[in-house]
């Protein structure tokens, strides 16, 4: 009897050694271990045996069954490994150190200028926040003191989704969220809120050399105890001199925005025409770059910050216009043109 099992074991091993693919292996498994397989048949046949013989034989057949199952599992792993090696060998070899035949890409001028601004503000302790492009009417307008039907809405028509949401017309849409995010720390520890949030903005308006329907702004906010206009002017001047690496002529004039009081327009002398007047600055010699002001008490209150205890400033820098001034780009529409001929000129800046 023992010899028969020994013989069967050798037969299984020999057949296993000849198996070259998973389907053959499965056939072999069924032939020996399946319901009607050889090994299963041996176990079934034990019913006819005498008690003492059945015990010893049963133990041996079970041993054979376990060994066969293990050998099949090992063969299966070996076949998988072989298959993997074949697939790897048939793949094209990529030399990651070989010089590329493709032209080197470059950062978009707006990305370059955004990164420069972020670095300057980070060095002054500001966090850089990200915000959605699709927002609610509340985020874009109501939370920043522009109620429904307020005439200030006329200055910023945008694109509306069927569900009532809109493409944000100003980065000020994130002000409320920032106040709610950092307000608790301000109250608990007195740590001032210092955040910038760059983002794409959309306006449904006619385009010209200095207006696009899709452009970038970078909002900034600082809120804490005794924050004043002097702080605002300091941060604006530092940012401009770092970005331009030279003195820039700026002017501050009163401006109205429902979310600041008092509000200002910060203009820079047009660097395209040197202040003489050109289409890029609507022939005024000055370019509106960064409206700003002290945050209106209603906005602070809506964001959960007590305006009797804290004050703050906010600004909305026109990043796209900053890129135009920095790189001498005469027409804002070139920036969204996708023309690599124009845009790749700034590749070496980073
Ligand atoms: C605003 O959007 C205010 N949210 C800015 C603000 C923030 C004021 C915080 C006070 C406190 P305004 O609509 O002026 O303001 O836009 C701000 C800047 O974005 C402009 O000075 C300009 O540089 C840029 N900008 C506005 N419209 C366009 C446009 N169509 N194309 C290109 N740049 C634009």
XYZ file of C-alpha atoms and ligand atoms in Angstrom:
384
model
C 0.000 0.000 0.000
C 2.786 2.346 1.073
C 4.550 1.642 -2.198
C 1.479 2.625 -4.151
C 1.294 5.978 -2.387
C 5.007 6.487 -2.889
C 4.531 5.762 -6.539
C 1.615 8.196 -6.786
C 3.660 10.904 -5.071
C 6.500 10.436 -7.591
C 4.045 10.522 -10.457
C 2.577 13.823 -9.186
C 6.050 15.344 -8.798
C 7.060 14.279 -12.292
C 3.910 15.720 -13.843
C 4.288 18.934 -11.847
C 7.842 19.389 -13.123
C 6.529 19.247 -16.698
C 3.793 21.887 -16.151
C 4.546 25.152 -17.956
C 1.392 27.265 -17.572
C -1.344 27.976 -14.992
C -4.118 26.211 -16.927
C -2.117 22.948 -17.033
C -1.479 23.320 -13.344
C -5.198 23.689 -12.659
C -5.924 20.549 -14.710
C -3.376 18.675 -12.642
C -4.887 19.911 -9.379
C -8.346 18.755 -10.442
C -6.950 15.378 -11.578
C -5.474 14.622 -8.150
C -7.210 16.778 -5.559
C -10.550 17.572 -7.259
C -13.812 15.899 -6.167
C -13.224 13.053 -8.603
C -9.414 13.161 -8.359
C -7.068 10.272 -7.551
C -6.229 11.310 -4.035
C -9.861 12.030 -3.206
C -10.827 8.619 -4.577
C -8.292 6.966 -2.253
C -9.867 8.692 0.720
C -13.359 7.671 -0.371
C -12.230 4.046 -0.840
C -11.165 3.782 2.777
C -14.742 3.008 3.817
C -14.188 -0.613 2.754
C -11.049 -1.077 4.917
C -10.742 -2.662 8.346
C -10.566 -0.192 11.235
C -6.831 -0.593 12.061
C -5.748 -0.418 8.404
C -8.018 2.541 7.706
C -6.390 4.683 10.412
C -2.834 4.192 9.186
C -3.771 4.510 5.514
C -5.886 7.607 6.160
C -2.943 9.339 7.826
C -0.691 8.592 4.847
C -3.215 9.703 2.236
C -3.844 12.923 4.145
C -0.101 13.479 4.234
C 0.056 12.912 0.460
C -2.851 15.294 -0.038
C -1.169 18.054 2.032
C 2.180 17.608 0.280
C 0.508 17.708 -3.147
C -1.426 20.878 -2.258
C 1.778 22.536 -1.098
C 3.715 21.487 -4.217
C 0.918 22.885 -6.418
C 0.981 26.185 -4.491
C 4.781 26.423 -4.893
C 4.521 25.663 -8.600
C 1.837 28.327 -8.977
C 4.081 30.947 -7.311
C 6.988 29.920 -9.545
C 4.810 30.243 -12.678
C 3.650 33.732 -11.586
C 7.251 34.785 -11.026
C 8.227 33.444 -14.446
C 5.365 35.338 -16.082
C 6.431 38.572 -14.361
C 10.014 38.127 -15.532
C 8.784 37.566 -19.093
C 6.686 40.734 -18.968
C 9.583 42.762 -17.565
C 11.928 41.427 -20.207
C 9.522 42.432 -22.977
C 9.224 46.029 -21.720
C 11.263 48.735 -23.452
C 14.265 49.782 -21.435
C 14.067 53.429 -20.340
C 17.305 55.156 -19.586
C 16.233 57.848 -17.146
C 19.634 59.481 -17.390
C 19.502 59.906 -21.184
C 19.062 63.501 -22.412
C 15.453 64.159 -23.416
C 14.567 64.769 -27.010
C 11.596 66.900 -25.827
C 11.950 70.627 -25.299
C 12.252 71.768 -21.689
C 8.995 73.214 -20.357
C 8.780 76.460 -18.456
C 6.692 77.991 -15.721
C 3.935 80.379 -16.701
C 4.809 84.014 -15.847
C 1.850 84.159 -13.439
C 3.128 81.064 -11.623
C 6.548 82.676 -11.375
C 5.227 85.902 -9.922
C 2.841 84.038 -7.600
C 5.724 81.993 -6.225
C 7.799 85.119 -5.677
C 4.934 86.768 -3.753
C 4.334 83.626 -1.715
C 8.017 83.456 -0.752
C 8.005 87.112 0.370
C 4.846 86.725 2.443
C 5.933 83.386 3.906
C 9.157 85.040 5.066
C 6.981 87.600 6.884
C 5.017 84.885 8.706
C 1.966 84.565 6.424
C 0.411 81.187 5.629
C -0.494 80.394 2.020
C -4.056 79.115 1.619
C -5.829 77.384 -1.242
C -9.474 77.995 -2.100
C -12.095 76.664 -4.465
C -12.859 78.331 -7.802
C -16.542 77.432 -7.557
C -18.157 79.158 -4.595
C -21.551 80.143 -3.253
C -23.149 83.569 -3.435
C -22.688 83.766 0.340
C -18.911 83.208 0.127
C -18.339 85.588 -2.776
C -20.662 88.395 -1.766
C -22.866 88.140 1.311
C -20.123 87.107 3.748
C -18.086 90.143 2.668
C -20.814 92.660 3.292
C -22.349 92.683 -0.181
C -25.999 91.729 0.443
C -28.286 90.556 -2.336
C -29.270 93.450 -4.658
C -26.419 95.680 -3.374
C -25.269 98.002 -6.198
C -21.612 96.946 -5.621
C -22.524 93.633 -7.280
C -22.722 95.461 -10.616
C -18.925 95.874 -10.610
C -18.392 92.111 -10.649
C -20.603 90.093 -12.963
C -19.446 86.498 -13.203
C -20.488 83.075 -14.517
C -23.249 81.149 -12.748
C -23.829 77.404 -12.542
C -27.286 75.905 -12.815
C -27.185 74.947 -9.133
C -26.797 78.617 -8.132
C -23.060 78.423 -7.418
C -20.703 80.743 -9.274
C -17.116 81.061 -10.459
C -15.522 83.349 -7.917
C -15.105 86.919 -9.119
C -12.684 87.837 -6.354
C -10.362 86.050 -3.927
C -12.194 87.947 -1.166
C -14.599 84.972 -1.402
C -12.223 83.126 0.930
C -12.089 85.819 3.638
C -14.888 84.369 5.740
C -13.391 80.856 5.664
C -9.974 82.182 6.722
C -11.472 84.146 9.624
C -13.337 81.028 10.737
C -10.231 78.845 10.338
C -7.795 81.013 12.309
C -10.199 83.068 14.482
C -10.250 80.505 17.324
C -6.421 80.602 17.640
C -6.532 84.415 17.634
C -9.018 84.382 20.505
C -7.261 81.645 22.468
C -3.622 82.730 22.130
C -3.686 86.186 20.544
C -1.808 84.845 17.476
C -2.677 87.283 14.653
C -4.284 85.878 11.521
C -1.759 86.331 8.684
C -2.766 84.624 5.471
C -2.521 85.052 1.727
C -4.659 83.179 -0.763
C -3.846 83.318 -4.466
C -6.476 82.101 -6.907
C -8.085 82.247 -10.309
C -10.967 84.717 -10.650
C -13.603 85.093 -13.344
C -15.561 88.072 -14.572
C -18.123 88.351 -17.300
C -16.724 91.497 -18.885
C -15.289 92.763 -22.158
C -11.587 92.090 -22.575
C -8.926 94.631 -23.543
C -5.177 95.057 -23.030
C -5.566 95.093 -19.225
C -8.812 93.161 -18.642
C -9.374 89.420 -19.009
C -12.415 87.314 -18.168
C -10.112 84.879 -16.341
C -7.274 86.269 -14.268
C -5.467 85.794 -10.975
C -5.625 87.714 -7.755
C -3.846 87.198 -4.470
C -5.776 88.143 -1.378
C -4.012 88.916 1.870
C -5.329 89.417 5.390
C -3.881 90.304 8.739
C -6.117 90.474 11.808
C -5.091 90.995 15.419
C -4.839 93.581 18.159
C -4.148 97.153 16.982
C -3.490 96.311 13.331
C -3.514 99.559 11.375
C -3.067 101.079 7.925
C 0.659 101.499 8.678
C 0.977 97.696 8.822
C -0.836 97.446 5.503
C 1.447 99.974 3.785
C 4.565 98.288 5.194
C 3.631 94.845 3.869
C 2.585 96.188 0.454
C 5.822 98.144 -0.010
C 7.981 95.209 1.103
C 6.232 92.863 -1.285
C 6.563 95.219 -4.276
C 10.221 96.030 -3.693
C 11.048 92.311 -3.302
C 9.154 91.309 -6.455
C 10.542 94.116 -8.624
C 13.950 94.318 -6.914
C 13.874 98.098 -7.270
C 11.938 101.115 -6.054
C 8.503 101.372 -7.598
C 6.412 104.519 -7.686
C 3.095 103.827 -5.956
C 0.114 105.950 -5.081
C -2.691 105.352 -2.626
C -6.067 106.895 -3.286
C -9.457 106.388 -1.678
C -11.469 103.506 -3.091
C -14.814 101.984 -2.250
C -15.273 98.293 -1.482
C -18.101 97.230 0.839
C -15.778 94.907 2.764
C -13.238 97.553 3.871
C -13.518 100.831 5.713
C -11.563 102.927 4.903
C -10.729 101.509 1.485
C -7.901 102.398 -0.925
C -6.697 101.778 -4.430
C -2.979 101.139 -4.600
C -1.729 101.957 -8.097
C 1.780 101.560 -9.479
C 3.342 103.763 -12.102
C 3.010 101.852 -15.386
C 6.278 100.052 -16.100
C 5.362 99.428 -19.731
C 5.353 103.112 -20.694
C 7.252 104.539 -17.705
C 4.149 106.522 -16.683
C 3.704 108.224 -20.072
C 0.376 106.492 -20.829
C -0.272 103.458 -23.058
C -3.069 100.905 -23.768
C -1.816 98.680 -20.898
C -2.600 101.426 -18.367
C -5.585 102.855 -20.230
C -3.360 105.886 -21.082
C -3.334 107.090 -17.470
C 0.296 106.275 -16.636
C -0.941 104.328 -13.575
C -2.114 100.754 -13.200
C -4.669 99.681 -10.609
C -2.841 96.866 -8.904
C -3.944 96.304 -5.381
C -7.110 97.577 -3.757
C -6.915 97.317 0.001
C -8.203 98.691 3.282
C -9.152 98.023 6.867
C -11.557 95.077 7.127
C -15.138 96.207 7.702
C -16.512 95.323 11.188
C -19.425 93.466 9.537
C -16.970 91.131 7.767
C -15.071 90.398 10.983
C -18.324 89.769 12.854
C -19.609 87.456 10.107
C -16.340 85.478 10.391
C -16.760 85.103 14.155
C -14.143 87.724 15.122
C -15.136 90.482 17.539
C -14.561 93.872 15.783
C -14.517 95.686 19.137
C -11.460 93.701 20.141
C -9.611 93.107 16.870
C -8.867 95.037 13.678
C -7.276 93.989 10.433
C -6.367 94.834 6.881
C -7.063 93.050 3.611
C -5.783 93.510 0.088
C -6.628 92.018 -3.299
C -3.500 92.083 -5.443
C -3.996 91.716 -9.203
C -1.456 88.935 -9.792
C -1.973 88.878 -13.542
C -1.317 92.590 -13.782
C 1.712 92.209 -11.538
C 3.088 89.593 -13.950
C 2.482 92.025 -16.843
C 4.432 94.771 -15.105
C 7.216 92.497 -13.952
C 7.800 90.942 -17.386
C 6.822 93.890 -19.581
C 3.847 92.064 -21.130
C 1.861 94.708 -22.990
C -1.378 92.803 -23.521
C -2.974 90.736 -20.759
C -4.561 88.442 -23.350
C -1.117 87.028 -24.232
C -1.054 85.364 -20.823
C -4.034 83.126 -21.546
C -3.098 82.629 -25.189
C -1.238 79.370 -24.652
C 1.378 80.658 -27.099
C 4.635 78.992 -26.097
C 6.549 81.484 -28.235
C 5.512 84.297 -25.866
C 5.346 82.382 -22.609
C 8.592 80.395 -22.769
C 10.630 83.627 -22.765
C 10.415 83.632 -18.978
C 11.736 80.092 -18.572
C 15.051 81.076 -17.040
C 13.536 83.030 -14.209
C 13.364 79.923 -11.991
C -11.500 93.345 -5.864
O -11.647 92.298 -6.498
C -11.470 93.299 -4.348
N -11.895 92.015 -3.901
C -10.072 93.605 -3.870
C -9.974 93.918 -2.413
C -9.608 92.936 -1.532
C -10.224 95.209 -1.969
C -9.506 93.220 -0.196
C -10.098 95.506 -0.617
C -9.736 94.500 0.268
P -11.059 94.828 -7.945
O -12.307 94.484 -8.646
O -10.590 96.207 -8.114
O -11.221 94.524 -6.381
O -9.914 93.824 -8.398
C -8.685 93.775 -7.756
C -7.543 93.731 -8.741
O -7.731 92.603 -9.575
C -7.504 94.912 -9.693
O -6.788 95.994 -9.144
C -6.775 94.337 -10.880
O -5.383 94.347 -10.640
C -7.268 92.909 -10.876
N -8.385 92.779 -11.824
C -9.683 93.062 -11.643
N -10.407 92.808 -12.742
C -9.544 92.311 -13.645
C -9.664 91.838 -14.989
N -10.826 91.772 -15.610
N -8.543 91.411 -15.603
C -7.358 91.437 -14.962
N -7.173 91.844 -13.717
C -8.243 92.302 -13.062
